[in-house]
């Protein structure tokens, strides 16, 4: 008897295991920020310096050179290949170091383990949202003098995202901004011009909505990374000038009421309402006429929805003017890295003017250096709106541990849209969540 | 289907003891309908995955629910062999890891389980509790300590580093111990009187009776290792791409977790490739498993 029970249990366990194994896939997260990127440096340029190694000069560099690891995440094939090309150029430009780009699955976990375990990569991607966390844990190395070529050439808002206590820690490799992407045919058919203000946006969304056909004016996901742009447009902030949580304000209420009001009125929908995983998919399926998304939409629409005709406009201005979000990633060097000199040479090769030009010449990533702006816009005139966003953008960055706060915002938007909460109560909750995180 | 229903119909009539025949066949049809519905629910994701893995990106985006790829393309599968993806090598690594770990777990867990069940030594219960306690700790907590230990032993990014930490697991020991305790002690006593050593008793007498839990353990170990991602990510790391198993390799196909960059076709093709061997092995072993389990049930 006992035996049968055991067999049955074993069989059951196996069955459960088999079933759960089938469901183990991770769902792709909807719409995170930064696109891709790393920058390539092209030519060796000034980096070489007198660093040539003495003993091994005659042998192949790969055998004797010190290895440098660039830890990052994987982007599109085109970008991975380009980055590898640029890394190769760095390797050929000098004989002391051999760098390799190692894209990792589960990037955050891989990085955290390597840092905590005392074996950090020589260079790694730092997302602007995570930069405060890394500062709090004091893991980033201070760049030596002149390690970063012409630091004032970077857009001030992007430079500020990686500056703490007056030190510019790591050069941003590229960035993305939000803009209003609209379906040309749908706007023409409804006789609507691309909206430039909140009022026009609301009117346009109303006109473009035909709920009997399941078509809506705008897709707005319950996502802090979209709503915060509206917050800045309304003159609100997340943190005040002193870094204190400051979201429970009349301006924030205006922004939240406007955003959720569009949803409540039925002129805007969350993408799941039109059977889509994220705003971009709803747009590609032509279920919505407009979306607030970033330049990652361009390659996405090209590959998945090549027949949709679209154009790009600046985000409509709010009561306090224009604002957009900038998502950016920098090349960080760890404080306890084993080859700091090589790391900085490598970072410079990737982000100096020549390296960044090569990296951004694909048109997927945007240059973070002002000096490259004109050349890039000439090459990709249709993406000008995204690059122009740099002038009035706010970095996607708050304080350490703020994923808790952005989660609270996401949840709040959902609850308001479902009629389960008011904007006052949500802002109070978010304010409290932020204060708690900052107090830690 | 109709024939099968018929076959079941006959004994069912007898068992029902006089219920009208039409009622019985109706019940049978109904039963099959339910089975069919559940089978469909479980199979549907696989069918859609297979269908979509042969479609182009625009087709997946616009018409994911259509089961017929039009145009039909092998591009997604071909892409797996190009560029940074090295699917043949990753498959070999997966097989190697899963194979070694399975053999190791089957052997070591049954040894340990037998010792804990049958050999009395001081502190046996404490050892058993300590083994059980490791099951209570969430795996994530162990990641960084494990990384540090592997680093100190210079085993990071090596095959042994990937294998050793998962070569034995508490669950396997627990399963085997419980089983060996349920065996009748007389058989072993008989062997002991005949002069067998404890290892001979284990190897020649007890282990052959343990086919059912051993097969369960085999399936667990193989399937668990085949699907393992987190441990390999930490033990092998992002640099050692040549040592990666399929799980790590295919995870890079997902990109940065940035939804809009997910190449669904490629990802599904990879998933199918990864699921197939597992499904085959499971089907084969399941047959043995059911057989041996029902066999012993009759004897018991």
mmCIF file of N, CA, C and O in Angstrom, chain B residues 69-125:
data_model
loop_
_atom_site.group_PDB
_atom_site.id
_atom_site.type_symbol
_atom_site.label_atom_id
_atom_site.label_comp_id
_atom_site.label_asym_id
_atom_site.label_seq_id
_atom_site.Cartn_x
_atom_site.Cartn_y
_atom_site.Cartn_z
ATOM 1 N N UNK B 69 1.289 28.598 -42.368
ATOM 2 C CA UNK B 69 2.234 29.647 -42.744
ATOM 3 C C UNK B 69 2.118 29.959 -44.232
ATOM 4 O O UNK B 69 2.129 29.049 -45.052
ATOM 5 N N UNK B 70 1.991 31.229 -44.549
ATOM 6 C CA UNK B 70 1.889 31.617 -45.953
ATOM 7 C C UNK B 70 2.475 33.007 -46.107
ATOM 8 O O UNK B 70 1.871 33.968 -45.669
ATOM 9 N N UNK B 71 3.633 33.200 -46.650
ATOM 10 C CA UNK B 71 4.489 32.170 -47.235
ATOM 11 C C UNK B 71 5.188 31.333 -46.174
ATOM 12 O O UNK B 71 5.462 31.810 -45.098
ATOM 13 N N UNK B 72 5.476 30.090 -46.550
ATOM 14 C CA UNK B 72 6.197 29.183 -45.669
ATOM 15 C C UNK B 72 7.685 29.514 -45.726
ATOM 16 O O UNK B 72 8.244 29.675 -46.796
ATOM 17 N N UNK B 73 8.322 29.634 -44.585
ATOM 18 C CA UNK B 73 9.745 29.967 -44.606
ATOM 19 C C UNK B 73 10.522 29.146 -43.581
ATOM 20 O O UNK B 73 10.031 28.866 -42.496
ATOM 21 N N UNK B 74 11.731 28.769 -43.963
ATOM 22 C CA UNK B 74 12.618 28.072 -43.030
ATOM 23 C C UNK B 74 13.628 29.046 -42.443
ATOM 24 O O UNK B 74 14.508 28.661 -41.683
ATOM 25 N N UNK B 75 13.469 30.301 -42.804
ATOM 26 C CA UNK B 75 14.447 31.321 -42.441
ATOM 27 C C UNK B 75 14.746 31.325 -40.936
ATOM 28 O O UNK B 75 15.888 31.440 -40.519
ATOM 29 N N UNK B 76 13.693 31.183 -40.116
ATOM 30 C CA UNK B 76 13.904 31.246 -38.669
ATOM 31 C C UNK B 76 14.839 30.152 -38.188
ATOM 32 O O UNK B 76 15.661 30.368 -37.312
ATOM 33 N N UNK B 77 14.701 28.964 -38.778
ATOM 34 C CA UNK B 77 15.564 27.855 -38.373
ATOM 35 C C UNK B 77 16.979 28.045 -38.901
ATOM 36 O O UNK B 77 17.954 27.732 -38.230
ATOM 37 N N UNK B 78 17.057 28.574 -40.132
ATOM 38 C CA UNK B 78 18.386 28.800 -40.708
ATOM 39 C C UNK B 78 19.135 29.867 -39.905
ATOM 40 O O UNK B 78 20.337 29.777 -39.706
ATOM 41 N N UNK B 79 18.399 30.857 -39.434
ATOM 42 C CA UNK B 79 19.035 31.931 -38.665
ATOM 43 C C UNK B 79 19.700 31.380 -37.406
ATOM 44 O O UNK B 79 20.660 31.945 -36.915
ATOM 45 N N UNK B 80 19.158 30.283 -36.902
ATOM 46 C CA UNK B 80 19.721 29.705 -35.678
ATOM 47 C C UNK B 80 21.142 29.195 -35.882
ATOM 48 O O UNK B 80 21.888 29.027 -34.937
ATOM 49 N N UNK B 81 21.477 28.917 -37.118
ATOM 50 C CA UNK B 81 22.816 28.376 -37.361
ATOM 51 C C UNK B 81 23.789 29.463 -37.793
ATOM 52 O O UNK B 81 24.949 29.188 -38.005
ATOM 53 N N UNK B 82 23.284 30.681 -37.946
ATOM 54 C CA UNK B 82 24.150 31.765 -38.417
ATOM 55 C C UNK B 82 24.514 32.710 -37.285
ATOM 56 O O UNK B 82 23.974 32.641 -36.198
ATOM 57 N N UNK B 83 25.439 33.604 -37.616
ATOM 58 C CA UNK B 83 25.762 34.684 -36.698
ATOM 59 C C UNK B 83 26.286 34.188 -35.372
ATOM 60 O O UNK B 83 27.042 33.225 -35.291
ATOM 61 N N UNK B 84 25.853 34.830 -34.309
ATOM 62 C CA UNK B 84 26.400 34.533 -32.989
ATOM 63 C C UNK B 84 25.834 33.229 -32.423
ATOM 64 O O UNK B 84 26.377 32.684 -31.487
ATOM 65 N N UNK B 85 24.739 32.768 -33.013
ATOM 66 C CA UNK B 85 24.117 31.566 -32.470
ATOM 67 C C UNK B 85 24.882 30.329 -32.914
ATOM 68 O O UNK B 85 25.209 30.170 -34.080
ATOM 69 N N UNK B 86 25.190 29.472 -31.972
ATOM 70 C CA UNK B 86 25.886 28.231 -32.305
ATOM 71 C C UNK B 86 25.067 27.075 -31.752
ATOM 72 O O UNK B 86 25.432 26.448 -30.764
ATOM 73 N N UNK B 87 23.952 26.834 -32.395
ATOM 74 C CA UNK B 87 22.999 25.879 -31.846
ATOM 75 C C UNK B 87 23.543 24.453 -31.742
ATOM 76 O O UNK B 87 23.318 23.792 -30.725
ATOM 77 N N UNK B 88 24.285 23.973 -32.740
ATOM 78 C CA UNK B 88 24.796 22.598 -32.576
ATOM 79 C C UNK B 88 25.666 22.436 -31.329
ATOM 80 O O UNK B 88 25.496 21.471 -30.578
ATOM 81 N N UNK B 89 26.573 23.396 -31.114
ATOM 82 C CA UNK B 89 27.446 23.290 -29.943
ATOM 83 C C UNK B 89 26.641 23.405 -28.651
ATOM 84 O O UNK B 89 26.867 22.667 -27.690
ATOM 85 N N UNK B 90 25.695 24.333 -28.627
ATOM 86 C CA UNK B 90 24.875 24.511 -27.425
ATOM 87 C C UNK B 90 24.050 23.257 -27.138
ATOM 88 O O UNK B 90 23.842 22.876 -25.991
ATOM 89 N N UNK B 91 23.590 22.617 -28.205
ATOM 90 C CA UNK B 91 22.832 21.388 -28.016
ATOM 91 C C UNK B 91 23.722 20.304 -27.412
ATOM 92 O O UNK B 91 23.332 19.604 -26.472
ATOM 93 N N UNK B 92 24.946 20.216 -27.962
ATOM 94 C CA UNK B 92 25.896 19.248 -27.412
ATOM 95 C C UNK B 92 26.122 19.527 -25.926
ATOM 96 O O UNK B 92 26.086 18.608 -25.098
ATOM 97 N N UNK B 93 26.344 20.796 -25.578
ATOM 98 C CA UNK B 93 26.581 21.139 -24.177
ATOM 99 C C UNK B 93 25.385 20.769 -23.304
ATOM 100 O O UNK B 93 25.539 20.249 -22.204
ATOM 101 N N UNK B 94 24.207 21.075 -23.801
ATOM 102 C CA UNK B 94 22.999 20.746 -23.033
ATOM 103 C C UNK B 94 22.924 19.247 -22.769
ATOM 104 O O UNK B 94 22.624 18.814 -21.663
ATOM 105 N N UNK B 95 23.202 18.475 -23.826
ATOM 106 C CA UNK B 95 23.158 17.022 -23.673
ATOM 107 C C UNK B 95 24.219 16.558 -22.684
ATOM 108 O O UNK B 95 23.975 15.700 -21.839
ATOM 109 N N UNK B 96 25.399 17.160 -22.781
ATOM 110 C CA UNK B 96 26.483 16.776 -21.885
ATOM 111 C C UNK B 96 26.100 17.066 -20.435
ATOM 112 O O UNK B 96 26.184 16.199 -19.561
ATOM 113 N N UNK B 97 25.683 18.288 -20.179
ATOM 114 C CA UNK B 97 25.313 18.662 -18.816
ATOM 115 C C UNK B 97 24.189 17.766 -18.300
ATOM 116 O O UNK B 97 24.266 17.192 -17.214
ATOM 117 N N UNK B 98 23.136 17.657 -19.117
ATOM 118 C CA UNK B 98 21.984 16.883 -18.663
ATOM 119 C C UNK B 98 22.367 15.425 -18.459
ATOM 120 O O UNK B 98 21.955 14.786 -17.482
ATOM 121 N N UNK B 99 23.192 14.884 -19.353
ATOM 122 C CA UNK B 99 23.581 13.489 -19.238
ATOM 123 C C UNK B 99 24.407 13.219 -17.992
ATOM 124 O O UNK B 99 24.093 12.328 -17.196
ATOM 125 N N UNK B 100 25.450 14.018 -17.797
ATOM 126 C CA UNK B 100 26.329 13.796 -16.644
ATOM 127 C C UNK B 100 25.561 14.001 -15.342
ATOM 128 O O UNK B 100 25.671 13.210 -14.401
ATOM 129 N N UNK B 101 24.785 15.062 -15.293
ATOM 130 C CA UNK B 101 24.050 15.337 -14.067
ATOM 131 C C UNK B 101 23.042 14.221 -13.782
ATOM 132 O O UNK B 101 22.868 13.804 -12.633
ATOM 133 N N UNK B 102 22.413 13.719 -14.830
ATOM 134 C CA UNK B 102 21.429 12.654 -14.617
ATOM 135 C C UNK B 102 22.097 11.403 -14.049
ATOM 136 O O UNK B 102 21.646 10.838 -13.049
ATOM 137 N N UNK B 103 23.198 10.992 -14.677
ATOM 138 C CA UNK B 103 23.902 9.807 -14.184
ATOM 139 C C UNK B 103 24.362 10.041 -12.745
ATOM 140 O O UNK B 103 24.169 9.203 -11.861
ATOM 141 N N UNK B 104 24.938 11.222 -12.515
ATOM 142 C CA UNK B 104 25.426 11.535 -11.180
ATOM 143 C C UNK B 104 24.325 11.504 -10.146
ATOM 144 O O UNK B 104 24.468 10.913 -9.070
ATOM 145 N N UNK B 105 23.210 12.099 -10.485
ATOM 146 C CA UNK B 105 22.128 12.162 -9.496
ATOM 147 C C UNK B 105 21.535 10.795 -9.236
ATOM 148 O O UNK B 105 21.270 10.426 -8.098
ATOM 149 N N UNK B 106 21.347 10.029 -10.291
ATOM 150 C CA UNK B 106 20.754 8.705 -10.110
ATOM 151 C C UNK B 106 21.649 7.865 -9.198
ATOM 152 O O UNK B 106 21.181 7.226 -8.256
ATOM 153 N N UNK B 107 22.946 7.908 -9.461
ATOM 154 C CA UNK B 107 23.864 7.087 -8.681
ATOM 155 C C UNK B 107 24.013 7.637 -7.261
ATOM 156 O O UNK B 107 23.800 6.920 -6.268
ATOM 157 N N UNK B 108 24.354 8.904 -7.148
ATOM 158 C CA UNK B 108 24.674 9.457 -5.835
ATOM 159 C C UNK B 108 23.450 9.601 -4.945
ATOM 160 O O UNK B 108 23.508 9.333 -3.738
ATOM 161 N N UNK B 109 22.340 9.998 -5.525
ATOM 162 C CA UNK B 109 21.142 10.167 -4.706
ATOM 163 C C UNK B 109 20.659 8.814 -4.184
ATOM 164 O O UNK B 109 20.190 8.710 -3.049
ATOM 165 N N UNK B 110 20.774 7.762 -5.014
ATOM 166 C CA UNK B 110 20.306 6.472 -4.512
ATOM 167 C C UNK B 110 21.266 5.934 -3.451
ATOM 168 O O UNK B 110 20.831 5.331 -2.477
ATOM 169 N N UNK B 111 22.564 6.177 -3.629
ATOM 170 C CA UNK B 111 23.520 5.786 -2.581
ATOM 171 C C UNK B 111 23.191 6.479 -1.268
ATOM 172 O O UNK B 111 23.061 5.839 -0.213
ATOM 173 N N UNK B 112 23.051 7.798 -1.349
ATOM 174 C CA UNK B 112 22.791 8.558 -0.133
ATOM 175 C C UNK B 112 21.450 8.178 0.469
ATOM 176 O O UNK B 112 21.319 7.994 1.689
ATOM 177 N N UNK B 113 20.463 8.022 -0.403
ATOM 178 C CA UNK B 113 19.136 7.673 0.084
ATOM 179 C C UNK B 113 19.151 6.316 0.772
ATOM 180 O O UNK B 113 18.545 6.117 1.838
ATOM 181 N N UNK B 114 19.901 5.380 0.196
ATOM 182 C CA UNK B 114 19.986 4.048 0.789
ATOM 183 C C UNK B 114 20.659 4.113 2.156
ATOM 184 O O UNK B 114 20.194 3.510 3.130
ATOM 185 N N UNK B 115 21.761 4.861 2.203
ATOM 186 C CA UNK B 115 22.475 4.975 3.475
ATOM 187 C C UNK B 115 21.570 5.563 4.550
ATOM 188 O O UNK B 115 21.516 5.076 5.686
ATOM 189 N N UNK B 116 20.842 6.574 4.195
ATOM 190 C CA UNK B 116 19.989 7.228 5.189
ATOM 191 C C UNK B 116 18.815 6.348 5.582
ATOM 192 O O UNK B 116 18.259 6.474 6.674
ATOM 193 N N UNK B 117 18.404 5.459 4.687
ATOM 194 C CA UNK B 117 17.240 4.628 4.989
ATOM 195 C C UNK B 117 17.624 3.344 5.724
ATOM 196 O O UNK B 117 16.890 2.869 6.579
ATOM 197 N N UNK B 118 18.788 2.766 5.395
ATOM 198 C CA UNK B 118 19.048 1.403 5.819
ATOM 199 C C UNK B 118 20.252 1.234 6.744
ATOM 200 O O UNK B 118 20.343 0.242 7.453
ATOM 201 N N UNK B 119 21.195 2.127 6.668
ATOM 202 C CA UNK B 119 22.389 1.953 7.492
ATOM 203 C C UNK B 119 22.270 2.873 8.695
ATOM 204 O O UNK B 119 22.030 4.076 8.537
ATOM 205 N N UNK B 120 22.390 2.285 9.872
ATOM 206 C CA UNK B 120 22.261 3.180 11.021
ATOM 207 C C UNK B 120 23.649 3.631 11.461
ATOM 208 O O UNK B 120 24.566 2.824 11.603
ATOM 209 N N UNK B 121 23.789 4.924 11.570
ATOM 210 C CA UNK B 121 25.045 5.485 12.052
ATOM 211 C C UNK B 121 24.690 6.692 12.895
ATOM 212 O O UNK B 121 23.611 7.278 12.727
ATOM 213 N N UNK B 122 25.551 7.085 13.794
ATOM 214 C CA UNK B 122 25.219 8.204 14.667
ATOM 215 C C UNK B 122 25.005 9.475 13.856
ATOM 216 O O UNK B 122 25.757 9.741 12.920
ATOM 217 N N UNK B 123 23.979 10.217 14.209
ATOM 218 C CA UNK B 123 23.722 11.493 13.538
ATOM 219 C C UNK B 123 22.980 11.331 12.233
ATOM 220 O O UNK B 123 22.897 12.261 11.451
ATOM 221 N N UNK B 124 22.435 10.120 11.981
ATOM 222 C CA UNK B 124 21.769 9.912 10.713
ATOM 223 C C UNK B 124 20.607 10.890 10.504
ATOM 224 O O UNK B 124 20.436 11.474 9.433
ATOM 225 N N UNK B 125 19.811 11.040 11.570
ATOM 226 C CA UNK B 125 18.657 11.936 11.437
ATOM 227 C C UNK B 125 19.069 13.386 11.222
ATOM 228 O O UNK B 125 18.424 14.127 10.471
#
